[in-house]
Each structure stands twice: as structure tokens, then as C-alpha cells.
Amino acid sequence: MKQKFTGGLPFVLAAAAVFFALREVLGITEIVNAYWQLILDQAMIITIASIGLSIIYGFCGQFSLGHAAFYGLGAYAAGLISKLYGHGNYGVFLLGLVAAAAFAGMVAFLIGRPILRLRSDYLGIATMGFGIIVKVLMDYSNKWIPATNGATGMTGVPQIAKFPAVFIVLLLVVLLVRNLRLSSFGRAWMAVRDDEIAADAMGVDTTRVKTLAFVLGCALAGLAGGLYAHRYPIVHPSSFDFLKSFDFLIIVVAGGLGSLSGTVVTGISWVFLLEVLRAVLGQSFIDFRGVLYALALILVIILRPKGLLSGLEWQALIPRHVPGARSAGRPAEPGADGSMKGGMPDAGA
């Protein structure tokens, strides 16, 4: 059991140390300026939230379209605490991150029990509806909490989530999800994803497993939102509408369902792709950016229908000798009845 969780861990930590040192050198030499540093931080924050959706959809097979709502709930929870009580204090900042994850997880638990009875597109529509409700509440939140400023966006949150803090949180999240993936919880997630009826017959408490995956995934989205609130000068409701949820969904699907490595690679690449297109097109043609990245997504789906990493994992991240590791990103396969198994939605409610 000990070997299961420590295998490959030194390589992950060494790679993280090298990346951190390289970024410090590039920062000192000003090769990475303030603008690109902001983009890098944004990429890591989006990756944290995407890993949360990867747990819900990639590992457990629960199709969710409301992920941005939990991202926003975390941003407002952490932002309000720091704005009202923090004044740049790092202790309050850490408390705000914990509160953001806890608040998003608590809301996920309250709505998860009834809506997780649904499957496939029915669950997706229910979560999307929840996302729309949260967006409307954010627009009018100043009626109950004036400090949020409602539809004009909340300002005044101390901007203290710099690169080291964001990077450390991302590393801890990757290690946490990696270990959960290798544990009995992770195997239960994938058993539910592959065949919920068979998993239930084998004694897996499918309701508990799905709820835990949903709560944990949403809590990570809230954590990412807390970092976002402390990295950008304004927390605006439009940053958390249901369209934002498609960004997370695209990252998880393009990276390969059930692939932690794919989610990390695609999450960071996605944010940089958007910014490169912004620089190439300029403000006059910025609207064409949506067309170009949609075409890029179509090409990925056509050329790599199982995702960029095709369900593969970095050996250092998910060692192959671990029981069940080879099924981490089991590609989708059509069942005898035409339904998709292995991470794709099941049919029916």
C-alpha cells in the first residue's frame, strides 16, 4: 500500500522543483513579464478547477455543466472574507481559501443528493440550470450583501495570490487527486463510471461514491475560485456564467476522460492558446478567436477522439504497476446497446 502512494512521487516533486526554479530564473531575467505571469497563474487556477470536473466527469462519469457556478461561489466566499476582514493578511487569505472550498462543497452536497439521481444529459441540464440560478443571484447579490456590488462586480479584494501560492496549491491538488485515484475511492469512482449497475451489484455504495466525487470536485472548483478572487482586481458575475462551464468541459474532454495528466496539460495549454490567439488576431478581430479555438477543438476530436493523451497517464504520476492504473483513462467504447461506456454518459434517467 505504501509503495502504491509513493511510487513515482519523487519524480513528480523533482519535476515541480525544476519548473518552479525555471520560472524564477525566467522571472528574474524578465523573459516572463508581469502580463505572461498573470496568464500562467490563470492557467494554473483553471487547471485546478478542471481537475475538479475531471473527478466528477472523467473519473466518476457524472456529466455536469454547472462547474463554473461552484468556481464563482468560491470566488465570492473567499473574496468577501478577505475584503471585509483580511486587509492583506495571509492568515485570512488561507482561511478564505478553506472557506471557499468548504462553501462550494457544502452547496454541492445539498444539491447533489437530489440531482445525482439523474444521469447523462438530464444531469447536465439540471446542473446547467443551477449554474444559471447562481449567476442571477450573483447579479443581484448586492441587495443582501452590499460588499459584492452585484452586477457591477466586487472590487477591493487584496491581490496576494502570487505565483508561489498558486503553484503550491496546484501541486497539492494534483498529489491529492493522484492518491485518491490510486485508492479504493478511485477504483470505486471508475467502477461507477464504467457500469453503475454492476458496481452496485458488487457492493459499491454508488450513491455515496457519486456524492463524494461531486462534493470533492466542486470543492476544488471553489478553491480555484478563491485563488482567482485574490489574483484579479475584480470578481464579476459574467466570469462565472454557464458558458464558462464549457471551458472546463472542453479541457477535460480534450485532455482525455479519466486522464489526470491530460487535464493538467490541456488546462494550461487552453489558457495560453486563448491568449496567443488574442495577440495574433488583435482587438479588431478578437471575435474570430472563438471560431479558431472551436476549429482547434474540432480537429482534436477528429484526430484524437479519445483526447490528446488518449487516456494515458504519465508513468511518474500514475505508476502502471498499481492495480487498476491501466483503466485510469479507459477510452470510451460503444456497448452492445449502442450506449457509450468508459467515461461517456449513460442513456436515460
mmCIF file of C-alpha atoms in Angstrom:
data_model
loop_
_atom_site.group_PDB
_atom_site.id
_atom_site.type_symbol
_atom_site.label_atom_id
_atom_site.label_comp_id
_atom_site.label_asym_id
_atom_site.label_seq_id
_atom_site.Cartn_x
_atom_site.Cartn_y
_atom_site.Cartn_z
ATOM 1 C CA MET A 1 0.000 0.000 0.000
ATOM 2 C CA LYS A 2 2.835 2.336 0.854
ATOM 3 C CA GLN A 3 4.534 1.644 -2.471
ATOM 4 C CA LYS A 4 1.253 2.468 -4.237
ATOM 5 C CA PHE A 5 1.228 6.054 -2.995
ATOM 6 C CA THR A 6 4.977 6.750 -3.061
ATOM 7 C CA GLY A 7 5.801 5.174 -6.447
ATOM 8 C CA GLY A 8 6.758 7.953 -8.869
ATOM 9 C CA LEU A 9 6.274 10.633 -6.220
ATOM 10 C CA PRO A 10 9.974 11.681 -6.167
ATOM 11 C CA PHE A 11 9.839 12.276 -9.933
ATOM 12 C CA VAL A 12 6.717 14.432 -9.597
ATOM 13 C CA LEU A 13 8.274 16.515 -6.843
ATOM 14 C CA ALA A 14 11.560 16.813 -8.778
ATOM 15 C CA ALA A 15 9.706 17.950 -11.920
ATOM 16 C CA ALA A 16 7.768 20.504 -9.846
ATOM 17 C CA ALA A 17 11.002 21.815 -8.290
ATOM 18 C CA VAL A 18 12.625 22.163 -11.716
ATOM 19 C CA PHE A 19 9.601 24.008 -13.100
ATOM 20 C CA PHE A 20 9.493 26.336 -10.102
ATOM 21 C CA ALA A 21 13.235 27.104 -10.381
ATOM 22 C CA LEU A 22 12.955 27.648 -14.150
ATOM 23 C CA ARG A 23 10.092 30.083 -13.700
ATOM 24 C CA GLU A 24 12.090 32.001 -11.060
ATOM 25 C CA VAL A 25 15.048 32.319 -13.440
ATOM 26 C CA LEU A 26 12.792 33.462 -16.293
ATOM 27 C CA GLY A 27 11.154 35.967 -13.955
ATOM 28 C CA ILE A 28 14.461 37.415 -12.747
ATOM 29 C CA THR A 29 15.700 37.787 -16.334
ATOM 30 C CA GLU A 30 12.292 39.333 -17.230
ATOM 31 C CA ILE A 31 11.728 36.828 -20.013
ATOM 32 C CA VAL A 32 8.408 36.150 -18.232
ATOM 33 C CA ASN A 33 6.940 39.620 -17.707
ATOM 34 C CA ALA A 34 4.013 40.595 -15.480
ATOM 35 C CA TYR A 35 1.456 40.000 -18.236
ATOM 36 C CA TRP A 36 2.551 36.436 -19.033
ATOM 37 C CA GLN A 37 2.932 35.731 -15.334
ATOM 38 C CA LEU A 38 -0.732 36.659 -14.940
ATOM 39 C CA ILE A 39 -1.619 34.276 -17.766
ATOM 40 C CA LEU A 40 0.444 31.478 -16.196
ATOM 41 C CA ASP A 41 -1.314 31.974 -12.872
ATOM 42 C CA GLN A 42 -4.683 31.973 -14.620
ATOM 43 C CA ALA A 43 -3.735 28.730 -16.409
ATOM 44 C CA MET A 44 -2.890 27.040 -13.104
ATOM 45 C CA ILE A 45 -6.123 28.270 -11.475
ATOM 46 C CA ILE A 46 -8.213 26.986 -14.393
ATOM 47 C CA THR A 47 -6.338 23.673 -14.198
ATOM 48 C CA ILE A 48 -7.249 23.280 -10.508
ATOM 49 C CA ALA A 49 -10.930 23.793 -11.293
ATOM 50 C CA SER A 50 -10.694 21.457 -14.301
ATOM 51 C CA ILE A 51 -9.196 18.701 -12.154
ATOM 52 C CA GLY A 52 -12.320 19.029 -10.031
ATOM 53 C CA LEU A 53 -14.521 18.416 -13.079
ATOM 54 C CA SER A 54 -12.219 15.580 -14.104
ATOM 55 C CA ILE A 55 -13.091 13.835 -10.824
ATOM 56 C CA ILE A 56 -16.823 14.329 -11.424
ATOM 57 C CA TYR A 57 -16.969 13.502 -15.133
ATOM 58 C CA GLY A 58 -13.686 11.865 -16.111
ATOM 59 C CA PHE A 59 -13.315 9.523 -13.150
ATOM 60 C CA CYS A 60 -16.907 9.079 -11.968
ATOM 61 C CA GLY A 61 -18.818 9.609 -15.222
ATOM 62 C CA GLN A 62 -21.255 12.247 -13.889
ATOM 63 C CA PHE A 63 -21.990 14.754 -16.673
ATOM 64 C CA SER A 64 -22.012 18.264 -15.140
ATOM 65 C CA LEU A 65 -22.489 21.642 -16.829
ATOM 66 C CA GLY A 66 -22.620 23.791 -13.689
ATOM 67 C CA HIS A 67 -18.968 23.754 -12.699
ATOM 68 C CA ALA A 68 -18.476 27.495 -13.183
ATOM 69 C CA ALA A 69 -21.148 28.179 -10.556
ATOM 70 C CA PHE A 70 -19.066 26.489 -7.847
ATOM 71 C CA TYR A 71 -15.991 28.308 -9.171
ATOM 72 C CA GLY A 72 -17.880 31.570 -8.652
ATOM 73 C CA LEU A 73 -19.238 30.625 -5.231
ATOM 74 C CA GLY A 74 -15.678 30.006 -4.075
ATOM 75 C CA ALA A 75 -14.508 33.309 -5.533
ATOM 76 C CA TYR A 76 -17.208 35.292 -3.751
ATOM 77 C CA ALA A 77 -16.807 33.411 -0.451
ATOM 78 C CA ALA A 78 -13.042 33.892 -0.263
ATOM 79 C CA GLY A 79 -13.185 37.397 -1.726
ATOM 80 C CA LEU A 80 -15.736 38.613 0.814
ATOM 81 C CA ILE A 81 -13.758 37.254 3.763
ATOM 82 C CA SER A 82 -10.534 38.912 2.620
ATOM 83 C CA LYS A 83 -12.244 42.144 1.625
ATOM 84 C CA LEU A 84 -14.084 42.560 4.928
ATOM 85 C CA TYR A 85 -11.579 41.088 7.371
ATOM 86 C CA GLY A 86 -8.276 40.363 5.602
ATOM 87 C CA HIS A 87 -6.674 43.633 4.516
ATOM 88 C CA GLY A 88 -3.778 41.660 3.002
ATOM 89 C CA ASN A 89 -3.297 39.273 5.902
ATOM 90 C CA TYR A 90 -2.048 35.871 4.675
ATOM 91 C CA GLY A 91 -3.731 34.012 7.507
ATOM 92 C CA VAL A 92 -7.104 35.374 6.455
ATOM 93 C CA PHE A 93 -6.202 34.561 2.847
ATOM 94 C CA LEU A 94 -5.649 30.892 3.755
ATOM 95 C CA LEU A 95 -8.838 30.922 5.826
ATOM 96 C CA GLY A 96 -10.651 32.342 2.814
ATOM 97 C CA LEU A 97 -9.375 29.502 0.582
ATOM 98 C CA VAL A 98 -10.562 26.906 3.091
ATOM 99 C CA ALA A 99 -13.917 28.666 3.375
ATOM 100 C CA ALA A 100 -14.227 28.823 -0.424
ATOM 101 C CA ALA A 101 -13.669 25.077 -0.817
ATOM 102 C CA ALA A 102 -15.928 24.282 2.148
ATOM 103 C CA PHE A 103 -18.741 26.548 0.944
ATOM 104 C CA ALA A 104 -18.684 25.162 -2.597
ATOM 105 C CA GLY A 105 -18.507 21.613 -1.252
ATOM 106 C CA MET A 106 -21.396 22.214 1.145
ATOM 107 C CA VAL A 107 -23.613 23.619 -1.611
ATOM 108 C CA ALA A 108 -22.616 20.683 -3.825
ATOM 109 C CA PHE A 109 -23.631 18.270 -1.076
ATOM 110 C CA LEU A 110 -27.026 19.948 -0.609
ATOM 111 C CA ILE A 111 -27.934 19.866 -4.298
ATOM 112 C CA GLY A 112 -26.009 16.706 -5.119
ATOM 113 C CA ARG A 113 -28.246 14.199 -3.372
ATOM 114 C CA PRO A 114 -31.370 15.013 -5.430
ATOM 115 C CA ILE A 115 -29.796 15.785 -8.817
ATOM 116 C CA LEU A 116 -27.306 12.909 -8.821
ATOM 117 C CA ARG A 117 -30.276 10.591 -9.184
ATOM 118 C CA LEU A 118 -30.339 11.820 -12.774
ATOM 119 C CA ARG A 119 -27.970 10.569 -15.453
ATOM 120 C CA SER A 120 -26.352 11.723 -18.658
ATOM 121 C CA ASP A 121 -27.891 14.757 -20.352
ATOM 122 C CA TYR A 122 -30.614 15.047 -17.688
ATOM 123 C CA LEU A 123 -27.941 15.599 -15.042
ATOM 124 C CA GLY A 124 -26.152 18.031 -17.362
ATOM 125 C CA ILE A 125 -29.334 20.096 -17.826
ATOM 126 C CA ALA A 126 -30.018 20.127 -14.072
ATOM 127 C CA THR A 127 -26.503 21.341 -13.255
ATOM 128 C CA MET A 128 -26.678 23.914 -16.036
ATOM 129 C CA GLY A 129 -29.918 25.229 -14.531
ATOM 130 C CA PHE A 130 -28.220 25.513 -11.168
ATOM 131 C CA GLY A 131 -25.409 27.495 -12.810
ATOM 132 C CA ILE A 132 -27.911 29.941 -14.312
ATOM 133 C CA ILE A 133 -29.594 30.419 -10.927
ATOM 134 C CA VAL A 134 -26.261 31.138 -9.240
ATOM 135 C CA LYS A 135 -25.341 33.670 -11.940
ATOM 136 C CA VAL A 136 -28.641 35.549 -11.385
ATOM 137 C CA LEU A 137 -28.101 35.517 -7.619
ATOM 138 C CA MET A 138 -24.629 36.970 -8.127
ATOM 139 C CA ASP A 139 -26.074 39.763 -10.299
ATOM 140 C CA TYR A 140 -28.437 40.776 -7.501
ATOM 141 C CA SER A 141 -26.274 39.799 -4.522
ATOM 142 C CA ASN A 142 -25.759 43.450 -3.531
ATOM 143 C CA LYS A 143 -29.365 43.518 -2.300
ATOM 144 C CA TRP A 144 -28.387 41.142 0.518
ATOM 145 C CA ILE A 145 -24.621 41.706 0.746
ATOM 146 C CA PRO A 146 -23.721 45.235 -0.454
ATOM 147 C CA ALA A 147 -19.980 44.466 -0.468
ATOM 148 C CA THR A 148 -20.408 42.218 -3.516
ATOM 149 C CA ASN A 149 -21.544 45.205 -5.664
ATOM 150 C CA GLY A 150 -23.938 42.946 -7.584
ATOM 151 C CA ALA A 151 -23.779 43.082 -11.382
ATOM 152 C CA THR A 152 -21.000 45.698 -11.381
ATOM 153 C CA GLY A 153 -18.571 43.218 -9.842
ATOM 154 C CA MET A 154 -16.789 43.034 -6.499
ATOM 155 C CA THR A 155 -13.582 45.008 -6.063
ATOM 156 C CA GLY A 156 -11.266 45.653 -3.132
ATOM 157 C CA VAL A 157 -10.086 42.065 -2.566
ATOM 158 C CA PRO A 158 -6.353 42.058 -1.642
ATOM 159 C CA GLN A 159 -4.319 40.740 -4.588
ATOM 160 C CA ILE A 160 -1.990 38.445 -2.665
ATOM 161 C CA ALA A 161 -2.314 35.135 -4.585
ATOM 162 C CA LYS A 162 1.022 35.281 -6.395
ATOM 163 C CA PHE A 163 2.793 32.564 -8.369
ATOM 164 C CA PRO A 164 4.268 30.581 -5.426
ATOM 165 C CA ALA A 165 0.902 30.286 -3.672
ATOM 166 C CA VAL A 166 -0.983 29.277 -6.826
ATOM 167 C CA PHE A 167 1.735 26.808 -7.835
ATOM 168 C CA ILE A 168 1.845 25.146 -4.398
ATOM 169 C CA VAL A 169 -1.946 24.788 -4.317
ATOM 170 C CA LEU A 170 -1.919 23.228 -7.808
ATOM 171 C CA LEU A 171 0.822 20.783 -6.793
ATOM 172 C CA LEU A 172 -1.058 19.784 -3.628
ATOM 173 C CA VAL A 173 -4.272 19.286 -5.604
ATOM 174 C CA VAL A 174 -2.511 17.094 -8.186
ATOM 175 C CA LEU A 175 -0.959 14.959 -5.448
ATOM 176 C CA LEU A 176 -4.273 14.708 -3.582
ATOM 177 C CA VAL A 177 -6.220 13.603 -6.650
ATOM 178 C CA ARG A 178 -3.408 11.262 -7.697
ATOM 179 C CA ASN A 179 -3.511 9.478 -4.360
ATOM 180 C CA LEU A 180 -7.299 9.353 -4.349
ATOM 181 C CA ARG A 181 -7.184 7.929 -7.860
ATOM 182 C CA LEU A 182 -4.903 5.139 -6.639
ATOM 183 C CA SER A 183 -7.019 4.431 -3.555
ATOM 184 C CA SER A 184 -10.148 2.319 -3.180
ATOM 185 C CA PHE A 185 -12.170 5.529 -3.672
ATOM 186 C CA GLY A 186 -10.633 5.974 -7.109
ATOM 187 C CA ARG A 187 -11.388 2.418 -8.126
ATOM 188 C CA ALA A 188 -14.970 2.861 -6.906
ATOM 189 C CA TRP A 189 -15.307 6.033 -8.996
ATOM 190 C CA MET A 190 -14.267 4.190 -12.126
ATOM 191 C CA ALA A 191 -16.431 1.204 -11.333
ATOM 192 C CA VAL A 192 -19.447 3.541 -11.192
ATOM 193 C CA ARG A 193 -18.321 5.257 -14.381
ATOM 194 C CA ASP A 194 -17.887 2.030 -16.315
ATOM 195 C CA ASP A 195 -21.097 0.327 -15.195
ATOM 196 C CA GLU A 196 -23.119 1.703 -12.298
ATOM 197 C CA ILE A 197 -25.497 -1.262 -12.141
ATOM 198 C CA ALA A 198 -22.641 -3.775 -11.996
ATOM 199 C CA ALA A 199 -20.840 -1.677 -9.372
ATOM 200 C CA ASP A 200 -23.987 -1.604 -7.251
ATOM 201 C CA ALA A 201 -24.351 -5.372 -7.616
ATOM 202 C CA MET A 202 -20.760 -5.817 -6.441
ATOM 203 C CA GLY A 203 -21.491 -3.943 -3.225
ATOM 204 C CA VAL A 204 -20.285 -0.455 -4.131
ATOM 205 C CA ASP A 205 -22.388 2.238 -2.453
ATOM 206 C CA THR A 206 -22.927 4.129 -5.707
ATOM 207 C CA THR A 207 -24.895 6.998 -4.152
ATOM 208 C CA ARG A 208 -22.120 7.661 -1.630
ATOM 209 C CA VAL A 209 -19.405 7.343 -4.273
ATOM 210 C CA LYS A 210 -21.103 9.751 -6.683
ATOM 211 C CA THR A 211 -21.841 12.252 -3.929
ATOM 212 C CA LEU A 212 -18.256 12.216 -2.662
ATOM 213 C CA ALA A 213 -16.911 12.727 -6.185
ATOM 214 C CA PHE A 214 -19.339 15.590 -6.813
ATOM 215 C CA VAL A 215 -18.599 17.305 -3.493
ATOM 216 C CA LEU A 216 -14.831 16.963 -3.862
ATOM 217 C CA GLY A 217 -14.845 18.131 -7.483
ATOM 218 C CA CYS A 218 -16.967 21.181 -6.650
ATOM 219 C CA ALA A 219 -14.824 21.961 -3.588
ATOM 220 C CA LEU A 220 -11.763 22.099 -5.861
ATOM 221 C CA ALA A 221 -13.660 24.474 -8.144
ATOM 222 C CA GLY A 222 -14.399 26.651 -5.091
ATOM 223 C CA LEU A 223 -10.736 26.543 -4.100
ATOM 224 C CA ALA A 224 -9.751 27.687 -7.591
ATOM 225 C CA GLY A 225 -12.325 30.466 -7.349
ATOM 226 C CA GLY A 226 -10.777 31.604 -4.068
ATOM 227 C CA LEU A 227 -7.391 31.920 -5.765
ATOM 228 C CA TYR A 228 -8.993 33.756 -8.682
ATOM 229 C CA ALA A 229 -10.539 36.353 -6.348
ATOM 230 C CA HIS A 230 -7.097 37.078 -4.859
ATOM 231 C CA ARG A 231 -5.322 37.260 -8.246
ATOM 232 C CA TYR A 232 -7.586 39.533 -10.296
ATOM 233 C CA PRO A 233 -8.783 43.006 -9.297
ATOM 234 C CA ILE A 234 -12.483 42.379 -9.966
ATOM 235 C CA VAL A 235 -14.780 39.434 -9.309
ATOM 236 C CA HIS A 236 -17.560 39.809 -11.872
ATOM 237 C CA PRO A 237 -20.638 37.552 -12.246
ATOM 238 C CA SER A 238 -20.067 37.245 -16.007
ATOM 239 C CA SER A 239 -16.863 35.325 -15.268
ATOM 240 C CA PHE A 240 -18.953 32.504 -13.798
ATOM 241 C CA ASP A 241 -21.929 32.128 -16.147
ATOM 242 C CA PHE A 242 -22.856 28.731 -17.554
ATOM 243 C CA LEU A 243 -20.835 29.335 -20.757
ATOM 244 C CA LYS A 244 -17.698 29.298 -18.617
ATOM 245 C CA SER A 245 -18.582 25.733 -17.638
ATOM 246 C CA PHE A 246 -17.999 24.688 -21.245
ATOM 247 C CA ASP A 247 -14.353 25.773 -20.934
ATOM 248 C CA PHE A 248 -13.847 23.279 -18.120
ATOM 249 C CA LEU A 249 -15.731 20.610 -20.036
ATOM 250 C CA ILE A 250 -13.623 21.177 -23.166
ATOM 251 C CA ILE A 251 -10.414 20.892 -21.132
ATOM 252 C CA VAL A 252 -11.456 17.607 -19.522
ATOM 253 C CA VAL A 253 -12.718 16.049 -22.777
ATOM 254 C CA ALA A 254 -9.813 17.282 -24.929
ATOM 255 C CA GLY A 255 -7.310 16.035 -22.366
ATOM 256 C CA GLY A 256 -8.888 12.584 -22.341
ATOM 257 C CA LEU A 257 -11.649 11.480 -19.978
ATOM 258 C CA GLY A 258 -10.196 9.973 -16.828
ATOM 259 C CA SER A 259 -6.684 11.265 -17.509
ATOM 260 C CA LEU A 260 -5.222 13.446 -14.762
ATOM 261 C CA SER A 261 -2.133 14.125 -16.888
ATOM 262 C CA GLY A 262 -4.299 15.122 -19.848
ATOM 263 C CA THR A 263 -6.328 17.551 -17.744
ATOM 264 C CA VAL A 264 -3.178 19.280 -16.472
ATOM 265 C CA VAL A 265 -1.642 19.566 -19.960
ATOM 266 C CA THR A 266 -4.858 20.718 -21.649
ATOM 267 C CA GLY A 267 -5.820 23.103 -18.844
ATOM 268 C CA ILE A 268 -2.582 25.048 -19.086
ATOM 269 C CA SER A 269 -2.443 24.836 -22.905
ATOM 270 C CA TRP A 270 -6.033 26.044 -23.260
ATOM 271 C CA VAL A 271 -5.461 29.334 -21.442
ATOM 272 C CA PHE A 272 -2.258 30.045 -23.349
ATOM 273 C CA LEU A 273 -3.961 29.191 -26.662
ATOM 274 C CA LEU A 274 -6.644 31.805 -25.969
ATOM 275 C CA GLU A 275 -4.050 34.447 -25.146
ATOM 276 C CA VAL A 276 -1.866 33.647 -28.160
ATOM 277 C CA LEU A 277 -4.921 33.986 -30.398
ATOM 278 C CA ARG A 278 -5.704 37.326 -28.739
ATOM 279 C CA ALA A 279 -2.188 38.562 -29.544
ATOM 280 C CA VAL A 280 -2.228 37.227 -33.113
ATOM 281 C CA LEU A 281 -5.689 38.491 -34.058
ATOM 282 C CA GLY A 282 -5.575 41.847 -32.299
ATOM 283 C CA GLN A 283 -8.565 43.723 -30.915
ATOM 284 C CA SER A 284 -10.112 44.248 -34.352
ATOM 285 C CA PHE A 285 -10.553 40.512 -34.967
ATOM 286 C CA ILE A 286 -10.804 39.280 -31.399
ATOM 287 C CA ASP A 287 -14.299 37.894 -32.063
ATOM 288 C CA PHE A 288 -12.790 35.393 -34.515
ATOM 289 C CA ARG A 289 -10.927 33.838 -31.607
ATOM 290 C CA GLY A 290 -13.984 31.788 -30.732
ATOM 291 C CA VAL A 291 -14.143 30.448 -34.280
ATOM 292 C CA LEU A 292 -10.473 29.465 -34.301
ATOM 293 C CA TYR A 293 -10.421 27.665 -30.988
ATOM 294 C CA ALA A 294 -13.659 25.914 -31.916
ATOM 295 C CA LEU A 295 -11.922 24.695 -35.087
ATOM 296 C CA ALA A 296 -8.930 23.602 -32.989
ATOM 297 C CA LEU A 297 -11.296 21.636 -30.767
ATOM 298 C CA ILE A 298 -12.953 20.008 -33.784
ATOM 299 C CA LEU A 299 -9.533 18.963 -35.125
ATOM 300 C CA VAL A 300 -8.639 17.445 -31.752
ATOM 301 C CA ILE A 301 -11.897 15.489 -31.671
ATOM 302 C CA ILE A 302 -11.398 14.263 -35.249
ATOM 303 C CA LEU A 303 -7.697 13.400 -34.976
ATOM 304 C CA ARG A 304 -7.664 12.341 -31.306
ATOM 305 C CA PRO A 305 -11.248 11.303 -30.469
ATOM 306 C CA LYS A 306 -10.136 9.896 -27.106
ATOM 307 C CA GLY A 307 -8.390 13.120 -26.107
ATOM 308 C CA LEU A 308 -4.880 14.417 -26.589
ATOM 309 C CA LEU A 309 -3.386 11.813 -24.260
ATOM 310 C CA SER A 310 -5.912 9.137 -25.297
ATOM 311 C CA GLY A 311 -6.473 8.046 -21.712
ATOM 312 C CA LEU A 312 -2.765 7.699 -20.984
ATOM 313 C CA GLU A 313 -1.107 8.881 -17.802
ATOM 314 C CA TRP A 314 2.431 9.939 -17.117
ATOM 315 C CA GLN A 315 4.194 6.942 -15.633
ATOM 316 C CA ALA A 316 5.588 9.125 -12.836
ATOM 317 C CA LEU A 317 2.122 10.406 -11.972
ATOM 318 C CA ILE A 318 0.145 7.146 -12.162
ATOM 319 C CA PRO A 319 2.572 4.172 -11.998
ATOM 320 C CA ARG A 320 1.479 1.315 -14.254
ATOM 321 C CA HIS A 321 2.297 -1.355 -11.686
ATOM 322 C CA VAL A 322 -0.512 -0.072 -9.437
ATOM 323 C CA PRO A 323 -3.611 -2.303 -9.632
ATOM 324 C CA GLY A 324 -6.276 -0.639 -11.744
ATOM 325 C CA ALA A 325 -3.954 2.101 -13.038
ATOM 326 C CA ARG A 326 -4.333 0.969 -16.644
ATOM 327 C CA SER A 327 -8.044 1.739 -16.506
ATOM 328 C CA ALA A 328 -7.419 5.329 -15.393
ATOM 329 C CA GLY A 329 -8.389 6.690 -18.732
ATOM 330 C CA ARG A 330 -10.165 3.770 -20.264
ATOM 331 C CA PRO A 331 -11.296 5.052 -23.623
ATOM 332 C CA ALA A 332 -14.969 5.193 -24.420
ATOM 333 C CA GLU A 333 -16.298 2.142 -26.191
ATOM 334 C CA PRO A 334 -19.740 1.537 -27.617
ATOM 335 C CA GLY A 335 -21.777 -1.001 -25.702
ATOM 336 C CA ALA A 336 -23.943 -3.678 -27.248
ATOM 337 C CA ASP A 337 -26.973 -1.398 -26.958
ATOM 338 C CA GLY A 338 -25.151 1.495 -28.573
ATOM 339 C CA SER A 339 -24.556 3.368 -25.311
ATOM 340 C CA MET A 340 -21.071 4.653 -24.536
ATOM 341 C CA LYS A 341 -19.194 3.110 -21.644
ATOM 342 C CA GLY A 342 -15.929 4.108 -20.072
ATOM 343 C CA GLY A 343 -16.459 7.685 -19.082
ATOM 344 C CA MET A 344 -19.145 8.721 -21.522
ATOM 345 C CA PRO A 345 -22.711 9.418 -20.436
ATOM 346 C CA ASP A 346 -25.157 6.567 -19.980
ATOM 347 C CA ALA A 347 -28.518 6.813 -21.594
ATOM 348 C CA GLY A 348 -31.706 7.517 -19.749
ATOM 349 C CA ALA A 349 -32.609 8.986 -16.409
#
